[in-house]
Amino acid sequence: MSEYTINDFKKGQPRWCPGCGDHFFLASLHKAMSELGIAPHHTAVISGIGCSSRLPYYMHTYAMQTIHGRAASISTGLKVVRPDVTVWQVSGDGDGLAIGGNHFIHAVRRNIDINVILLNNRIYGLTKGQYSPTSPRGFVSKSSPYGTVEDPFHPAELCFGARGRFFARSVASDAQGTVEILQAAMKHKGTSVCEILQNCVIFNNGAYDAVYTKEGRVKNAIYLEHGKPMLFGENREFGLMQSGFGLKVVRLGEDGVSEQNILVHDAHCMDNTLQLKLALMEGPDFPVALGVIRDVTAPTYNEAVEEQIEEVKGKKKYHNFDELLLTNDIFEVK
């Protein structure tokens, strides 16, 4: 594996508002790519429209900013034609789940080997502060001055509903946690979805204040690791147990609860029931789940297409366009 540095993937001077979560994420992406060891010329970053979608301009890789909501379509086409290229798709919650929502669910359903990054700040930032598909009910914005009367999408629920095989989550300001899920996403064969929680410092600052600092994550988040008990808290004194068809938070040592009673995370379980419950946890009653929540294997769309083409070619008398022309009657003009 070749060795690369962060500078091998850097390009230009980012033009985002100071303090924007996009800055944090870009730095983590550069670091993750440098450690993965995949050459910049074997990497492509595709985006749609929005603040987050400026990211390809700052990548020293193949890159393309497409039209609103169509990043998944371009990423799909690229991966099918060039399966040797590692494809990263970057979208915001508006670009990816509103106008691009249909493309998102079908990319996930088909299980194309692309890495989907959803930068979720629960607002339309580029167009100056309208509510988005992930804004909570009652959210006051320029387009909902009296509060939204809609329930939001939960990206995990949408991903799982589309039969998603990989879902992970991090906070933009948590560099280590973000790098870890990006690397896990790249190693996964199939569509990986990484939700990145980030504040829009201008139009929705504080959206994730409960987990935006290291101290906040210690108190209000749980880092899930496959095969490890689901413990959290400043001294890992809290854990998750099953309660009927749901979950409950318990304190170790109370009512006879020990670590043996705590649920163990299984990211590879085909049944996503528990994984979805973990992904939908919210404060203040539950911690926010971070890390790789689901990671299961399944055939990928691009590999299936390639295998099908080879199978059909083996049964045909012709294998390219020139040979196809020669299969019919030929008239030689002299």
Coordinates of C-alpha atoms in Angstrom, one line a residue:
M1 CA 0.0 0.0 0.0
S2 CA 1.3 3.4 -1.0
E3 CA 1.9 6.1 1.6
Y4 CA 0.2 9.4 1.2
T5 CA -0.1 12.5 3.4
I6 CA -2.9 14.8 4.0
N7 CA -1.4 17.4 1.7
D8 CA -1.7 14.9 -1.2
F9 CA -5.5 15.3 -1.0
K10 CA -5.7 19.0 -0.2
K11 CA -6.6 21.6 -2.8
G12 CA -7.5 25.3 -2.7
Q13 CA -8.7 27.5 0.2
P14 CA -12.1 26.4 1.6
R15 CA -14.8 29.2 1.4
W16 CA -17.2 28.4 4.2
C17 CA -18.2 30.5 7.2
P18 CA -15.7 30.4 10.0
G19 CA -16.7 27.7 12.4
C20 CA -18.8 25.8 9.9
G21 CA -18.9 22.0 10.4
D22 CA -17.8 21.6 6.8
H23 CA -14.3 22.7 7.8
F24 CA -14.1 20.0 10.4
F25 CA -15.4 17.3 8.1
L26 CA -13.1 18.2 5.2
A27 CA -10.0 17.9 7.5
S28 CA -11.3 14.4 8.7
L29 CA -11.9 13.3 5.1
H30 CA -8.3 14.4 4.1
K31 CA -6.9 12.4 7.0
A32 CA -9.0 9.3 6.4
M33 CA -8.0 9.2 2.7
S34 CA -4.3 9.7 3.5
E35 CA -4.4 6.7 5.9
L36 CA -6.4 4.5 3.6
G37 CA -3.6 4.6 1.0
I38 CA -5.8 4.9 -2.1
A39 CA -4.2 7.1 -4.7
P40 CA -5.9 10.5 -5.5
H41 CA -6.1 9.5 -9.1
H42 CA -8.1 6.4 -8.1
T43 CA -10.5 8.5 -6.1
A44 CA -13.5 10.7 -7.1
V45 CA -15.6 13.0 -5.0
I46 CA -19.1 13.9 -6.3
S47 CA -21.5 16.4 -4.9
G48 CA -24.8 18.1 -5.6
I49 CA -25.7 21.7 -4.6
G50 CA -25.4 23.4 -1.3
C51 CA -22.8 24.6 1.2
S52 CA -21.5 21.1 1.7
S53 CA -21.4 20.5 -2.0
R54 CA -18.5 22.9 -2.5
L55 CA -16.3 20.2 -0.9
P56 CA -15.1 18.7 -4.3
Y57 CA -13.3 22.0 -5.0
Y58 CA -11.0 21.3 -2.1
M59 CA -10.1 17.8 -3.0
H60 CA -7.0 17.0 -5.0
T61 CA -8.8 14.0 -6.6
Y62 CA -11.1 13.6 -9.5
A63 CA -14.1 15.7 -8.5
M64 CA -17.4 17.0 -9.8
Q65 CA -20.1 19.3 -8.5
T66 CA -23.3 18.2 -10.2
I67 CA -26.8 19.6 -10.2
H68 CA -29.2 19.7 -7.2
G69 CA -30.0 16.3 -5.8
R70 CA -28.3 14.3 -8.6
A71 CA -25.0 13.4 -7.0
A72 CA -26.2 9.7 -6.4
S73 CA -27.0 9.4 -10.2
I74 CA -23.6 10.6 -11.3
S75 CA -21.9 8.5 -8.6
T76 CA -23.7 5.4 -9.7
G77 CA -22.8 5.9 -13.4
L78 CA -19.2 6.5 -12.5
K79 CA -18.9 3.4 -10.3
V80 CA -20.5 1.1 -12.9
V81 CA -18.2 2.4 -15.7
R82 CA -15.1 2.6 -13.6
P83 CA -15.3 0.1 -10.8
D84 CA -11.6 0.6 -10.0
V85 CA -12.3 4.2 -8.8
T86 CA -13.3 4.8 -5.1
V87 CA -16.4 7.1 -5.2
W88 CA -17.3 9.4 -2.4
Q89 CA -20.7 11.2 -2.7
V90 CA -21.1 14.3 -0.5
S91 CA -24.6 15.8 0.1
G92 CA -26.4 18.0 2.6
D93 CA -29.6 17.1 4.2
G94 CA -31.6 19.2 1.7
D95 CA -29.7 18.2 -1.4
G96 CA -29.6 14.5 -0.4
L97 CA -33.0 13.9 1.2
A98 CA -35.3 16.5 -0.5
I99 CA -34.8 16.9 -4.2
G100 CA -32.3 14.0 -4.1
G101 CA -34.3 11.8 -1.9
N102 CA -35.5 9.4 -4.6
H103 CA -32.0 9.0 -5.9
F104 CA -30.7 8.4 -2.3
I105 CA -33.1 5.5 -1.5
H106 CA -32.5 3.7 -4.8
A107 CA -28.7 4.0 -4.6
V108 CA -29.0 2.4 -1.1
R109 CA -31.5 -0.2 -2.4
R110 CA -29.3 -1.2 -5.3
N111 CA -26.3 -1.4 -3.0
I112 CA -23.9 0.3 -5.3
D113 CA -20.3 0.4 -4.0
I114 CA -20.2 4.1 -3.2
N115 CA -19.7 6.0 0.0
V116 CA -22.5 8.4 0.7
I117 CA -21.7 11.3 3.1
L118 CA -24.8 13.1 4.5
L119 CA -23.7 16.4 6.2
N120 CA -26.8 17.1 8.3
N121 CA -27.2 20.5 9.8
R122 CA -31.0 20.5 9.7
I123 CA -31.2 23.6 7.6
Y124 CA -30.8 25.0 4.1
G125 CA -27.7 27.1 4.6
L126 CA -26.8 28.2 1.1
T127 CA -30.2 29.6 0.4
K128 CA -30.1 31.5 3.8
G129 CA -32.0 29.5 6.3
Q130 CA -35.1 27.6 5.2
Y131 CA -36.2 24.5 7.1
S132 CA -35.0 21.2 5.6
P133 CA -36.3 17.6 5.6
T134 CA -34.4 16.9 8.8
S135 CA -35.6 20.0 10.7
P136 CA -37.6 19.1 13.8
R137 CA -41.4 19.7 14.1
G138 CA -42.0 23.2 15.3
F139 CA -38.7 24.5 14.0
V140 CA -38.8 28.3 13.3
S141 CA -37.0 29.4 10.1
K142 CA -37.4 31.9 7.3
S143 CA -39.7 29.5 5.5
S144 CA -41.6 28.5 8.7
P145 CA -41.9 31.7 10.8
Y146 CA -44.5 30.1 13.0
G147 CA -42.8 26.7 13.2
T148 CA -42.9 23.7 10.9
V149 CA -45.9 21.5 10.9
E150 CA -44.0 18.5 9.5
D151 CA -42.3 15.6 11.0
P152 CA -38.6 15.2 9.8
F153 CA -36.9 12.4 8.1
H154 CA -34.5 10.4 10.3
P155 CA -31.7 9.5 7.8
A156 CA -31.1 6.2 9.5
E157 CA -34.7 5.2 9.2
L158 CA -34.7 6.1 5.6
C159 CA -31.5 4.2 4.9
F160 CA -32.7 1.1 6.8
G161 CA -36.1 1.3 5.0
A162 CA -34.3 1.2 1.7
R163 CA -32.6 -2.0 2.9
G164 CA -29.3 -0.2 3.6
R165 CA -26.4 -2.5 4.6
F166 CA -24.1 0.2 6.2
F167 CA -25.0 3.1 8.4
A168 CA -22.6 5.1 10.6
R169 CA -22.8 8.4 12.4
S170 CA -20.3 10.9 13.8
V171 CA -20.2 14.5 14.9
A172 CA -18.2 16.9 12.6
S173 CA -16.2 18.3 15.5
D174 CA -15.1 14.8 16.6
A175 CA -12.1 14.2 14.3
Q176 CA -11.2 10.7 15.5
G177 CA -14.7 9.4 15.4
T178 CA -15.3 10.8 11.9
V179 CA -12.1 9.4 10.5
E180 CA -12.9 6.0 12.0
I181 CA -16.4 5.7 10.3
L182 CA -15.1 7.1 7.0
Q183 CA -12.4 4.3 6.9
A184 CA -15.0 1.7 7.9
A185 CA -17.3 3.0 5.1
M186 CA -14.6 2.7 2.5
K187 CA -13.7 -0.8 3.5
H188 CA -17.4 -1.8 3.3
K189 CA -18.4 -3.3 -0.1
G190 CA -21.7 -1.7 -1.1
T191 CA -23.5 1.5 -0.4
S192 CA -22.2 3.0 2.9
V193 CA -24.1 5.9 4.5
C194 CA -22.3 8.2 7.0
E195 CA -24.4 10.8 8.7
I196 CA -22.3 13.7 10.0
L197 CA -24.0 15.9 12.6
Q198 CA -22.9 19.5 12.3
N199 CA -24.0 23.0 13.3
C200 CA -24.7 25.7 10.8
V201 CA -23.1 28.6 12.8
I202 CA -25.2 31.2 10.9
F203 CA -28.7 29.8 10.5
N204 CA -28.9 26.9 12.9
N205 CA -26.2 27.2 15.5
G206 CA -26.5 24.9 18.4
A207 CA -28.5 22.2 16.6
Y208 CA -26.2 19.5 18.1
D209 CA -24.8 21.3 21.1
A210 CA -25.5 18.3 23.4
V211 CA -22.8 16.3 21.5
Y212 CA -20.7 18.9 19.8
T213 CA -18.0 19.1 22.5
K214 CA -15.9 16.2 23.9
E215 CA -17.5 16.7 27.3
G216 CA -20.9 16.7 25.8
R217 CA -20.3 13.4 24.0
V218 CA -19.1 11.8 27.1
K219 CA -22.4 12.6 28.8
N220 CA -24.9 12.5 26.0
A221 CA -23.5 10.0 23.4
I222 CA -22.6 6.3 23.2
Y223 CA -19.8 5.1 20.9
L224 CA -20.9 1.7 19.5
E225 CA -18.3 -0.9 18.7
H226 CA -19.0 -4.3 17.2
G227 CA -18.7 -7.0 19.8
K228 CA -18.4 -4.6 22.7
P229 CA -21.0 -4.0 25.5
M230 CA -23.1 -0.8 25.1
L231 CA -21.7 1.3 27.9
F232 CA -21.4 5.1 28.2
G233 CA -21.0 7.9 30.7
E234 CA -18.0 9.7 32.2
N235 CA -17.0 6.5 34.0
R236 CA -18.9 4.1 31.7
E237 CA -21.3 3.7 34.5
F238 CA -24.4 3.6 32.3
G239 CA -25.5 0.9 29.8
L240 CA -28.3 -0.2 27.5
M241 CA -30.6 -3.1 28.2
Q242 CA -33.6 -4.6 26.4
S243 CA -36.9 -3.7 27.9
G244 CA -39.8 -5.5 26.2
F245 CA -39.5 -4.5 22.5
G246 CA -37.5 -1.4 23.4
L247 CA -34.4 -0.2 25.2
K248 CA -33.8 1.2 28.6
V249 CA -30.8 3.0 30.2
V250 CA -29.5 1.4 33.4
R251 CA -26.8 2.3 35.9
L252 CA -24.3 -0.4 36.7
G253 CA -24.5 -1.6 40.3
E254 CA -28.1 -0.6 40.8
D255 CA -30.8 -3.3 41.2
G256 CA -28.1 -5.9 40.7
V257 CA -27.2 -4.7 37.2
S258 CA -23.7 -5.8 36.0
E259 CA -21.8 -5.6 32.7
Q260 CA -23.1 -9.1 31.9
N261 CA -26.6 -7.7 31.7
I262 CA -25.7 -5.0 29.1
L263 CA -26.5 -5.5 25.4
V264 CA -23.5 -6.3 23.2
H265 CA -23.4 -4.4 19.9
D266 CA -23.7 -6.6 16.7
A267 CA -23.2 -4.4 13.7
H268 CA -23.2 -7.5 11.4
C269 CA -26.6 -8.8 12.4
M270 CA -28.8 -9.1 9.2
D271 CA -31.9 -8.3 11.3
N272 CA -31.7 -4.5 11.6
T273 CA -34.4 -4.2 14.4
L274 CA -32.0 -3.4 17.2
Q275 CA -29.7 -1.4 15.0
L276 CA -32.5 0.9 14.0
K277 CA -33.6 1.3 17.6
L278 CA -30.1 2.4 18.5
A279 CA -29.9 4.8 15.5
L280 CA -33.2 6.5 16.5
M281 CA -32.2 7.1 20.1
E282 CA -32.4 10.8 21.2
G283 CA -31.8 12.8 24.3
P284 CA -32.5 13.5 27.0
D285 CA -33.8 10.0 27.8
F286 CA -31.2 8.2 25.6
P287 CA -27.7 8.8 24.4
V288 CA -27.1 9.7 20.7
A289 CA -25.5 6.6 19.0
L290 CA -22.2 7.3 17.3
G291 CA -19.9 5.0 15.3
V292 CA -20.7 2.1 12.9
I293 CA -24.3 1.1 13.7
R294 CA -24.9 -1.4 10.8
D295 CA -22.4 -3.2 8.6
V296 CA -23.5 -6.3 6.8
T297 CA -22.4 -7.8 3.5
A298 CA -24.5 -8.3 0.3
P299 CA -24.0 -8.4 -3.4
T300 CA -23.2 -5.1 -5.0
Y301 CA -25.0 -3.6 -8.0
N302 CA -21.8 -2.7 -9.9
E303 CA -20.3 -6.2 -9.5
A304 CA -23.6 -7.9 -10.5
V305 CA -23.8 -5.7 -13.7
E306 CA -20.2 -6.6 -14.6
E307 CA -20.7 -10.3 -14.0
Q308 CA -23.9 -10.2 -16.1
I309 CA -22.2 -8.5 -19.0
E310 CA -19.4 -11.2 -19.0
E311 CA -22.0 -14.0 -18.8
V312 CA -23.9 -12.6 -21.7
K313 CA -20.8 -12.0 -23.7
G314 CA -19.8 -15.6 -23.3
K315 CA -23.0 -16.8 -24.9
K316 CA -22.9 -14.5 -27.9
K317 CA -21.1 -14.9 -31.2
Y318 CA -19.9 -11.3 -31.0
H319 CA -18.1 -9.5 -28.2
N320 CA -17.8 -5.9 -29.4
F321 CA -19.5 -3.5 -31.8
D322 CA -17.3 -4.4 -34.8
E323 CA -18.1 -8.1 -34.4
L324 CA -21.8 -7.3 -34.1
L325 CA -21.8 -5.6 -37.5
L326 CA -20.2 -8.7 -39.0
T327 CA -23.0 -11.0 -37.8
N328 CA -25.4 -9.7 -40.4
D329 CA -25.3 -9.8 -44.2
I330 CA -22.4 -7.8 -45.6
F331 CA -22.2 -6.1 -48.9
E332 CA -18.7 -5.3 -50.2
V333 CA -18.5 -2.2 -52.3
K334 CA -15.8 -2.0 -54.8

